[in-house]
Amino acid sequence: MPSIFAYQSSEVDWCESNFQHSELVAEFYNTFSNVTFFIFGPLMMFLMYPYAQKRSRCIYITWILFMVIGLFSMYFHMTLSLLGQLLDEIAILWLLASSYSIWMPRCYFPTFLGENRPRFTCLVLITTVVSTFLSFLRPVINAYALNSIAVHILYIVFQEYKKTNNEELRHIMEVSVVLWAFALTSWISDRVLCSFWQWINFFYLHSIWHVLISITFPYGMVTMALVDARYEMPGHTLKVRYWPRDTWPVGLPYVEVSDDKNC
């Protein structure tokens, strides 16, 4: 059995041809497409700073984990090592866990917890620790298990979409779901239709997944912040802004927080 540190010790191999551009980098484009995580991570930390001060400084943990995912994903695609795969997937798992702990609306908590967020956070922590150890048993299925969590997130988004008449919230939900759908399509196509993409000499779908999912997370975060504010920040109004300008057709979303004033 090869060492978990060894190049190509992972059972997972993507469609991009290996070592085409460097003897040190297994998948060149899949490796360097992760640069978007290091651009959007610090930028969103800066843009969401006022919101984090009002809501919870734990939000910074999600953006740190977001950048850690980019780092570990680069390492994985550079080496295709089992260690790189596990680090990448475990970082994604903990990012999802931290997001659940912060933004999951209390009305979706298990009934035996009531609406107690500290207890819910403990449950998420225990589940994540157990899942972390389980990820070592069958690493080849980890990515599919992580993507399946999106089904629950989509359920919550759908339920909240039906509840709200806020056009701004509905719009950002729609954009988030469309971005995620395009990203997932790229991921699945790279896995399932690899022979076709190799036939037409197009190896970049997993790279496109990296870029799209790194854009989807900021949209998803803003979506959950707006939903969460209805339950956790009744004295504040959240307004969606876009960097670099609101008037541009494409931008990175963030929220601006203002206090409600009673006359």
Coordinates of N, CA, C and O in Angstrom, one line a residue, residues 61-221:
I61 N -14.6 32.4 11.0 CA -14.2 31.0 10.9 C -14.5 30.4 9.5 O -13.8 29.7 8.9
T62 N -15.8 30.7 9.0 CA -16.2 30.2 7.8 C -15.3 30.7 6.6 O -15.0 29.9 5.7
W63 N -14.8 31.9 6.7 CA -14.0 32.4 5.6 C -12.6 31.9 5.7 O -11.9 31.7 4.7
I64 N -12.1 31.7 6.9 CA -10.8 31.0 7.1 C -10.8 29.6 6.5 O -9.9 29.2 5.8
L65 N -11.9 28.9 6.9 CA -12.0 27.5 6.3 C -12.2 27.5 4.8 O -11.7 26.6 4.1
F66 N -12.9 28.5 4.3 CA -13.0 28.7 2.8 C -11.6 28.8 2.2 O -11.4 28.1 1.1
M67 N -10.7 29.6 2.7 CA -9.4 29.7 2.2 C -8.6 28.4 2.4 O -7.8 28.0 1.6
V68 N -8.8 27.7 3.6 CA -8.1 26.5 3.8 C -8.5 25.4 2.8 O -7.7 24.6 2.3
I69 N -9.8 25.4 2.4 CA -10.3 24.5 1.3 C -9.5 24.8 0.1 O -9.0 23.8 -0.6
G70 N -9.3 26.0 -0.3 CA -8.5 26.4 -1.5 C -7.1 25.8 -1.4 O -6.6 25.3 -2.4
L71 N -6.5 26.0 -0.2 CA -5.1 25.5 0.0 C -5.0 24.0 -0.1 O -4.2 23.5 -0.9
F72 N -5.9 23.3 0.6 CA -5.9 21.8 0.5 C -6.3 21.3 -0.8 O -5.8 20.2 -1.2
S73 N -7.2 22.0 -1.5 CA -7.6 21.5 -2.9 C -6.4 21.7 -3.8 O -6.1 20.8 -4.7
M74 N -5.6 22.7 -3.7 CA -4.4 22.9 -4.5 C -3.4 21.7 -4.2 O -2.9 21.1 -5.1
Y75 N -3.2 21.4 -2.9 CA -2.3 20.3 -2.6 C -2.8 19.0 -3.1 O -2.0 18.2 -3.7
F76 N -4.1 18.8 -3.0 CA -4.6 17.5 -3.5 C -4.4 17.4 -5.0 O -3.9 16.4 -5.5
H77 N -4.8 18.4 -5.8 CA -4.7 18.3 -7.3 C -3.3 18.3 -7.7 O -3.0 17.9 -8.8
M78 N -2.4 18.9 -6.9 CA -1.0 18.9 -7.3 C -0.4 17.6 -7.1 O 0.5 17.1 -8.0
T79 N -0.8 16.8 -6.1 CA -0.2 15.5 -5.8 C -1.1 14.3 -6.1 O -0.6 13.2 -6.3
L80 N -2.4 14.5 -6.1 CA -3.4 13.4 -6.1 C -3.1 12.4 -5.0 O -3.3 11.2 -5.2
S81 N -2.6 12.9 -3.9 CA -2.3 12.0 -2.7 C -3.6 11.8 -1.9 O -4.5 12.6 -1.9
L82 N -3.6 10.7 -1.2 CA -4.8 10.4 -0.3 C -4.8 11.4 0.8 O -5.9 11.9 1.2
L83 N -3.7 11.9 1.3 CA -3.7 12.9 2.3 C -4.3 14.2 1.8 O -5.2 14.8 2.5
G84 N -4.0 14.6 0.6 CA -4.5 15.8 0.0 C -6.0 15.7 -0.1 O -6.8 16.6 0.2
Q85 N -6.5 14.5 -0.6 CA -7.9 14.3 -0.8 C -8.7 14.4 0.6 O -9.7 15.1 0.7
L86 N -8.1 13.8 1.6 CA -8.8 13.8 2.9 C -8.8 15.2 3.5 O -9.8 15.6 4.1
L87 N -7.7 15.9 3.4 CA -7.6 17.3 4.0 C -8.6 18.2 3.3 O -9.3 19.0 3.9
D88 N -8.7 18.1 1.9 CA -9.7 18.9 1.2 C -11.1 18.6 1.6 O -11.9 19.5 1.9
E89 N -11.5 17.3 1.7 CA -12.8 16.9 2.0 C -13.2 17.2 3.5 O -14.3 17.6 3.8
I90 N -12.3 17.0 4.4 CA -12.5 17.3 5.8 C -12.7 18.8 6.0 O -13.5 19.3 6.8
A91 N -11.9 19.6 5.3 CA -12.1 21.1 5.4 C -13.5 21.5 4.9 O -14.1 22.4 5.5
I92 N -13.9 20.9 3.8 CA -15.3 21.2 3.3 C -16.3 20.8 4.3 O -17.3 21.6 4.6
L93 N -16.2 19.7 4.9 CA -17.1 19.2 6.0 C -17.2 20.2 7.1 O -18.3 20.5 7.6
W94 N -16.1 20.7 7.6 CA -16.0 21.6 8.7 C -16.6 23.0 8.3 O -17.2 23.7 9.1
L95 N -16.4 23.4 7.1 CA -17.0 24.6 6.6 C -18.5 24.5 6.6 O -19.2 25.4 7.1
L96 N -19.0 23.4 6.1 CA -20.5 23.2 6.2 C -21.0 23.2 7.6 O -22.0 23.8 7.9
A97 N -20.2 22.5 8.5 CA -20.6 22.4 9.9 C -20.7 23.8 10.6 O -21.6 24.1 11.3
S98 N -19.7 24.6 10.3 CA -19.7 26.0 10.9 C -20.8 26.8 10.3 O -21.4 27.6 11.1
S99 N -21.1 26.7 9.1 CA -22.2 27.4 8.5 C -23.5 27.0 9.1 O -24.4 27.9 9.4
Y100 N -23.7 25.7 9.2 CA -25.0 25.2 9.9 C -25.1 25.8 11.3 O -26.2 26.2 11.7
S101 N -24.0 25.8 12.0 CA -24.1 26.2 13.4 C -24.4 27.7 13.5 O -25.2 28.1 14.5
I102 N -24.0 28.5 12.6 CA -24.2 29.9 12.7 C -25.6 30.3 12.1 O -26.3 31.1 12.7
W103 N -25.9 29.8 10.9 CA -27.1 30.3 10.2 C -28.3 29.5 10.1 O -29.3 29.9 9.6
M104 N -28.2 28.2 10.5 CA -29.4 27.4 10.5 C -30.6 28.0 11.3 O -30.4 28.2 12.5
P105 N -31.7 28.3 10.6 CA -32.8 28.9 11.4 C -33.3 27.9 12.4 O -33.4 26.7 12.2
R106 N -33.7 28.5 13.6 CA -34.0 27.6 14.7 C -35.3 26.8 14.4 O -35.4 25.7 15.0
C107 N -36.1 27.2 13.5 CA -37.3 26.4 13.3 C -37.0 25.1 12.6 O -37.9 24.2 12.5
Y108 N -35.8 24.9 12.1 CA -35.4 23.7 11.5 C -34.6 22.8 12.4 O -34.1 21.7 12.0
F109 N -34.4 23.2 13.6 CA -33.7 22.4 14.6 C -34.5 21.1 14.9 O -35.7 21.1 14.8
P110 N -33.8 20.0 15.2 CA -34.5 18.8 15.6 C -35.4 19.2 16.9 O -35.0 20.0 17.7
T111 N -36.6 18.6 16.9 CA -37.5 18.9 18.0 C -37.0 18.7 19.4 O -37.4 19.4 20.3
F112 N -36.2 17.7 19.6 CA -35.7 17.4 20.9 C -34.7 18.4 21.4 O -34.4 18.4 22.6
L113 N -34.3 19.3 20.5 CA -33.4 20.4 20.9 C -34.2 21.7 21.3 O -33.6 22.6 21.8
G114 N -35.4 21.7 20.9 CA -36.2 22.9 21.0 C -35.6 23.9 20.0 O -35.4 23.6 18.9
E115 N -35.4 25.1 20.5 CA -34.8 26.1 19.6 C -33.5 26.6 20.3 O -33.1 27.8 20.2
N116 N -32.8 25.7 20.9 CA -31.5 26.1 21.6 C -30.3 25.9 20.7 O -29.9 24.8 20.4
R117 N -29.8 27.1 20.3 CA -28.6 27.1 19.4 C -27.4 26.5 20.0 O -26.7 25.7 19.3
P118 N -27.0 26.7 21.2 CA -25.8 26.1 21.8 C -25.9 24.5 21.7 O -24.9 23.9 21.4
R119 N -27.1 24.0 22.0 CA -27.3 22.6 22.0 C -27.2 22.1 20.5 O -26.6 21.0 20.2
F120 N -27.8 22.8 19.6 CA -27.7 22.5 18.2 C -26.2 22.5 17.7 O -25.8 21.6 17.0
T121 N -25.5 23.5 18.1 CA -24.1 23.6 17.8 C -23.3 22.4 18.3 O -22.4 21.8 17.6
C122 N -23.6 21.9 19.5 CA -22.9 20.8 20.1 C -23.3 19.5 19.3 O -22.4 18.7 19.0
L123 N -24.5 19.4 18.8 CA -24.9 18.3 18.0 C -24.2 18.3 16.7 O -23.7 17.2 16.2
V124 N -24.1 19.4 16.1 CA -23.3 19.6 14.8 C -21.9 19.2 15.0 O -21.3 18.5 14.2
L125 N -21.3 19.7 16.1 CA -19.9 19.4 16.4 C -19.6 17.9 16.6 O -18.7 17.4 16.0
I126 N -20.5 17.2 17.3 CA -20.3 15.8 17.5 C -20.5 15.0 16.2 O -19.7 14.1 15.9
T127 N -21.5 15.4 15.4 CA -21.7 14.8 14.1 C -20.6 15.0 13.2 O -20.1 14.0 12.5
T128 N -20.0 16.2 13.2 CA -18.8 16.5 12.3 C -17.6 15.7 12.8 O -16.8 15.2 11.9
V129 N -17.4 15.6 14.1 CA -16.2 14.8 14.5 C -16.3 13.4 14.1 O -15.4 12.7 13.6
V130 N -17.5 12.8 14.3 CA -17.8 11.4 13.9 C -17.6 11.2 12.4 O -16.9 10.3 11.9
S131 N -18.1 12.2 11.6 CA -18.0 12.1 10.2 C -16.6 12.2 9.7 O -16.2 11.6 8.7
T132 N -15.8 13.0 10.4 CA -14.4 13.2 10.1 C -13.7 11.8 10.2 O -12.9 11.5 9.3
F133 N -13.9 11.1 11.2 CA -13.3 9.8 11.4 C -13.9 8.8 10.3 O -13.1 8.0 9.8
L134 N -15.2 8.9 10.1 CA -15.8 8.0 9.1 C -15.2 8.2 7.7 O -15.2 7.3 6.8
S135 N -14.8 9.4 7.4 CA -14.3 9.8 6.1 C -13.0 9.0 5.7 O -12.7 8.9 4.5
F136 N -12.3 8.4 6.7 CA -11.1 7.6 6.4 C -11.5 6.2 6.0 O -10.6 5.5 5.5
L137 N -12.7 5.8 6.2 CA -13.1 4.4 5.9 C -13.2 4.1 4.4 O -12.7 3.1 3.9
R138 N -14.0 5.0 3.7 CA -14.2 4.8 2.2 C -14.0 6.2 1.6 O -15.0 6.8 1.2
P139 N -12.7 6.6 1.4 CA -12.5 8.0 0.9 C -13.1 8.2 -0.4 O -13.4 9.4 -0.8
V140 N -13.3 7.2 -1.2 CA -13.7 7.4 -2.6 C -15.1 7.9 -2.7 O -15.6 8.5 -3.7
I141 N -15.9 7.7 -1.6 CA -17.3 8.2 -1.6 C -17.5 9.5 -0.9 O -18.6 10.0 -0.8
N142 N -16.5 10.0 -0.3 CA -16.6 11.2 0.5 C -17.2 12.4 -0.3 O -18.1 13.1 0.2
A143 N -16.7 12.6 -1.5 CA -17.2 13.7 -2.3 C -18.7 13.6 -2.6 O -19.4 14.6 -2.6
Y144 N -19.2 12.4 -2.8 CA -20.6 12.2 -3.1 C -21.4 12.5 -1.9 O -22.5 13.1 -1.9
A145 N -20.9 12.1 -0.7 CA -21.6 12.3 0.6 C -21.7 13.8 0.8 O -22.7 14.3 1.3
L146 N -20.6 14.5 0.6 CA -20.6 16.0 0.8 C -21.6 16.7 -0.1 O -22.3 17.6 0.3
N147 N -21.6 16.3 -1.3 CA -22.5 16.9 -2.3 C -24.0 16.6 -1.9 O -24.9 17.4 -2.2
S148 N -24.2 15.5 -1.3 CA -25.6 15.2 -0.9 C -26.2 16.1 0.2 O -27.4 16.2 0.3
I149 N -25.3 16.7 0.9 CA -25.7 17.7 2.0 C -26.4 18.8 1.3 O -27.3 19.5 1.9
A150 N -26.1 19.1 0.0 CA -26.8 20.2 -0.7 C -28.3 20.0 -0.8 O -29.0 20.9 -0.9
V151 N -28.7 18.7 -0.8 CA -30.1 18.4 -0.9 C -30.9 19.1 0.3 O -31.9 19.7 0.2
H152 N -30.3 18.9 1.5 CA -30.9 19.5 2.7 C -30.9 21.0 2.7 O -31.8 21.7 3.0
I153 N -29.8 21.6 2.2 CA -29.7 23.0 2.1 C -30.7 23.6 1.1 O -31.3 24.6 1.3
L154 N -30.8 22.9 -0.1 CA -31.8 23.3 -1.1 C -33.2 23.2 -0.5 O -34.1 24.1 -0.8
Y155 N -33.5 22.2 0.4 CA -34.8 22.1 1.0 C -35.1 23.4 1.9 O -36.2 23.9 1.8
I156 N -34.1 23.8 2.6 CA -34.3 25.0 3.5 C -34.5 26.2 2.6 O -35.4 27.0 2.9
V157 N -33.7 26.4 1.6 CA -33.8 27.5 0.7 C -35.2 27.5 0.1 O -35.8 28.6 0.0
F158 N -35.7 26.4 -0.4 CA -37.0 26.3 -1.0 C -38.1 26.7 0.0 O -39.0 27.4 -0.3
Q159 N -38.0 26.2 1.3 CA -39.0 26.5 2.3 C -39.0 28.0 2.6 O -40.1 28.7 2.7
E160 N -37.8 28.6 2.7 CA -37.7 30.1 3.0 C -38.1 30.9 1.8 O -38.7 32.0 1.9
Y161 N -37.9 30.4 0.6 CA -38.3 31.1 -0.6 C -39.9 31.2 -0.7 O -40.4 32.2 -1.1
K162 N -40.6 30.1 -0.2 CA -42.0 30.2 -0.2 C -42.5 31.1 0.9 O -43.6 31.7 0.7
K163 N -41.8 31.4 1.9 CA -42.2 32.2 3.1 C -42.1 33.7 2.8 O -42.8 34.5 3.4
T164 N -41.2 34.1 1.9 CA -40.8 35.5 1.8 C -41.4 36.1 0.5 O -41.6 35.4 -0.5
N165 N -41.7 37.4 0.7 CA -42.1 38.2 -0.5 C -41.1 39.2 -0.8 O -41.3 40.1 -1.7
N166 N -39.9 39.1 -0.1 CA -38.8 40.0 -0.4 C -38.1 39.7 -1.7 O -37.5 38.6 -1.8
E167 N -38.3 40.6 -2.7 CA -37.8 40.3 -4.0 C -36.2 40.2 -4.0 O -35.6 39.5 -4.8
E168 N -35.6 41.0 -3.2 CA -34.1 41.0 -3.1 C -33.6 39.6 -2.6 O -32.7 39.0 -3.2
L169 N -34.3 39.1 -1.6 CA -33.9 37.8 -1.1 C -34.3 36.7 -2.1 O -33.5 35.8 -2.3
R170 N -35.4 36.8 -2.7 CA -35.8 35.8 -3.7 C -34.8 35.8 -4.9 O -34.4 34.7 -5.4
H171 N -34.3 37.0 -5.3 CA -33.4 37.1 -6.4 C -32.0 36.4 -6.0 O -31.5 35.6 -6.8
I172 N -31.5 36.7 -4.8 CA -30.2 36.1 -4.5 C -30.3 34.6 -4.3 O -29.4 33.9 -4.5
M173 N -31.5 34.1 -3.8 CA -31.7 32.7 -3.7 C -31.7 32.0 -5.1 O -31.0 31.0 -5.3
E174 N -32.3 32.7 -6.0 CA -32.4 32.1 -7.4 C -31.0 32.1 -8.0 O -30.6 31.1 -8.6
V175 N -30.2 33.1 -7.9 CA -28.9 33.2 -8.4 C -28.0 32.1 -7.8 O -27.2 31.4 -8.4
S176 N -28.1 32.0 -6.4 CA -27.3 31.0 -5.7 C -27.6 29.6 -6.2 O -26.7 28.8 -6.5
V177 N -28.9 29.2 -6.4 CA -29.2 27.9 -6.9 C -28.8 27.7 -8.3 O -28.2 26.6 -8.6
V178 N -28.9 28.7 -9.1 CA -28.4 28.5 -10.5 C -26.9 28.3 -10.6 O -26.4 27.5 -11.3
L179 N -26.2 29.1 -9.8 CA -24.7 29.0 -9.8 C -24.3 27.6 -9.3 O -23.4 26.9 -9.8
W180 N -25.0 27.1 -8.2 CA -24.7 25.8 -7.7 C -25.0 24.7 -8.7 O -24.3 23.8 -8.9
A181 N -26.1 24.9 -9.4 CA -26.5 23.9 -10.4 C -25.5 23.8 -11.6 O -25.1 22.7 -12.0
F182 N -25.0 24.9 -12.0 CA -23.9 24.9 -13.0 C -22.7 24.3 -12.5 O -22.0 23.6 -13.2
A183 N -22.3 24.6 -11.3 CA -21.1 24.1 -10.7 C -21.2 22.6 -10.5 O -20.3 21.8 -10.9
L184 N -22.3 22.1 -10.0 CA -22.5 20.6 -9.9 C -22.5 19.9 -11.2 O -22.0 18.8 -11.3
T185 N -23.1 20.6 -12.2 CA -23.1 20.0 -13.5 C -21.7 19.8 -14.1 O -21.4 18.8 -14.7
S186 N -20.9 20.8 -13.8 CA -19.5 20.7 -14.2 C -18.8 19.5 -13.5 O -18.0 18.7 -14.1
W187 N -19.0 19.4 -12.2 CA -18.4 18.4 -11.4 C -18.8 17.0 -11.9 O -18.0 16.1 -12.1
I188 N -20.1 16.8 -12.1 CA -20.6 15.5 -12.5 C -20.2 15.2 -13.9 O -19.8 14.0 -14.2
S189 N -20.2 16.1 -14.8 CA -19.8 15.9 -16.2 C -18.3 15.4 -16.3 O -17.9 14.6 -17.1
D190 N -17.5 16.1 -15.4 CA -16.1 15.7 -15.4 C -15.9 14.2 -15.0 O -15.0 13.5 -15.5
R191 N -16.8 13.8 -14.0 CA -16.7 12.4 -13.5 C -17.3 11.4 -14.5 O -16.7 10.3 -14.7
V192 N -18.5 11.7 -15.0 CA -19.3 10.7 -15.8 C -18.9 10.7 -17.3 O -18.9 9.7 -17.9
L193 N -18.6 11.9 -17.8 CA -18.4 12.0 -19.3 C -17.0 12.3 -19.6 O -16.7 12.9 -20.6
C194 N -16.1 11.8 -18.8 CA -14.6 12.1 -19.0 C -14.1 11.6 -20.4 O -13.4 12.4 -21.1
S195 N -14.6 10.5 -20.9 CA -14.1 10.0 -22.2 C -14.5 10.9 -23.3 O -13.7 11.2 -24.2
F196 N -15.7 11.5 -23.2 CA -16.1 12.5 -24.2 C -15.3 13.7 -24.2 O -14.8 14.2 -25.2
W197 N -15.0 14.3 -23.0 CA -14.2 15.5 -22.8 C -12.8 15.3 -23.3 O -12.2 16.2 -23.9
Q198 N -12.3 14.1 -23.0 CA -10.9 13.8 -23.5 C -10.9 13.7 -25.0 O -9.9 14.1 -25.7
W199 N -12.0 13.2 -25.6 CA -12.1 13.0 -27.0 C -12.1 14.4 -27.7 O -11.5 14.5 -28.8
I200 N -12.7 15.4 -27.2 CA -12.7 16.7 -27.7 C -11.6 17.6 -27.2 O -11.5 18.8 -27.4
N201 N -10.7 17.0 -26.3 CA -9.6 17.6 -25.8 C -9.9 18.9 -24.9 O -9.3 19.9 -25.0
F202 N -11.0 18.7 -24.1 CA -11.4 19.7 -23.1 C -11.4 19.1 -21.7 O -12.3 18.4 -21.4
F203 N -10.4 19.5 -21.0 CA -10.1 18.9 -19.6 C -10.4 19.8 -18.5 O -10.0 19.6 -17.4
Y204 N -11.2 20.9 -18.7 CA -11.3 22.0 -17.7 C -12.5 22.0 -16.9 O -12.7 23.0 -16.1
L205 N -13.4 21.0 -16.9 CA -14.7 21.1 -16.2 C -14.5 21.1 -14.7 O -15.2 21.8 -14.0
H206 N -13.5 20.4 -14.2 CA -13.3 20.4 -12.7 C -12.7 21.7 -12.3 O -13.0 22.2 -11.2
S207 N -11.9 22.3 -13.2 CA -11.4 23.7 -12.9 C -12.5 24.7 -12.9 O -12.6 25.6 -12.0
I208 N -13.5 24.5 -13.8 CA -14.7 25.4 -13.8 C -15.5 25.2 -12.6 O -16.0 26.2 -12.0
W209 N -15.6 24.0 -12.1 CA -16.2 23.7 -10.8 C -15.6 24.5 -9.7 O -16.3 25.1 -8.9
H210 N -14.3 24.5 -9.6 CA -13.6 25.3 -8.6 C -14.0 26.8 -8.6 O -14.3 27.4 -7.6
V211 N -14.0 27.3 -9.8 CA -14.3 28.8 -9.9 C -15.8 29.0 -9.6 O -16.1 30.0 -8.8
L212 N -16.7 28.2 -10.1 CA -18.1 28.4 -9.9 C -18.5 28.2 -8.4 O -19.2 29.0 -7.8
I213 N -17.9 27.2 -7.8 CA -18.3 26.9 -6.4 C -17.7 28.0 -5.5 O -18.3 28.3 -4.4
S214 N -16.5 28.6 -5.8 CA -16.0 29.6 -5.0 C -16.8 30.9 -5.1 O -16.7 31.8 -4.3
I215 N -17.5 31.1 -6.2 CA -18.5 32.2 -6.4 C -19.8 31.9 -5.7 O -20.4 32.8 -5.1
T216 N -20.2 30.6 -5.8 CA -21.5 30.2 -5.2 C -21.5 30.4 -3.7 O -22.5 30.8 -3.1
F217 N -20.4 30.1 -3.0 CA -20.4 30.2 -1.5 C -20.7 31.6 -1.1 O -21.5 31.8 -0.1
P218 N -20.1 32.7 -1.6 CA -20.5 34.0 -1.2 C -21.9 34.3 -1.4 O -22.6 34.9 -0.5
Y219 N -22.5 33.9 -2.5 CA -23.9 34.1 -2.7 C -24.7 33.3 -1.7 O -25.7 33.8 -1.2
G220 N -24.3 32.1 -1.4 CA -25.0 31.2 -0.4 C -24.9 31.8 1.0 O -25.9 31.8 1.7
M221 N -23.8 32.4 1.3 CA -23.6 33.0 2.6 C -24.5 34.2 2.8 O -25.1 34.4 3.8

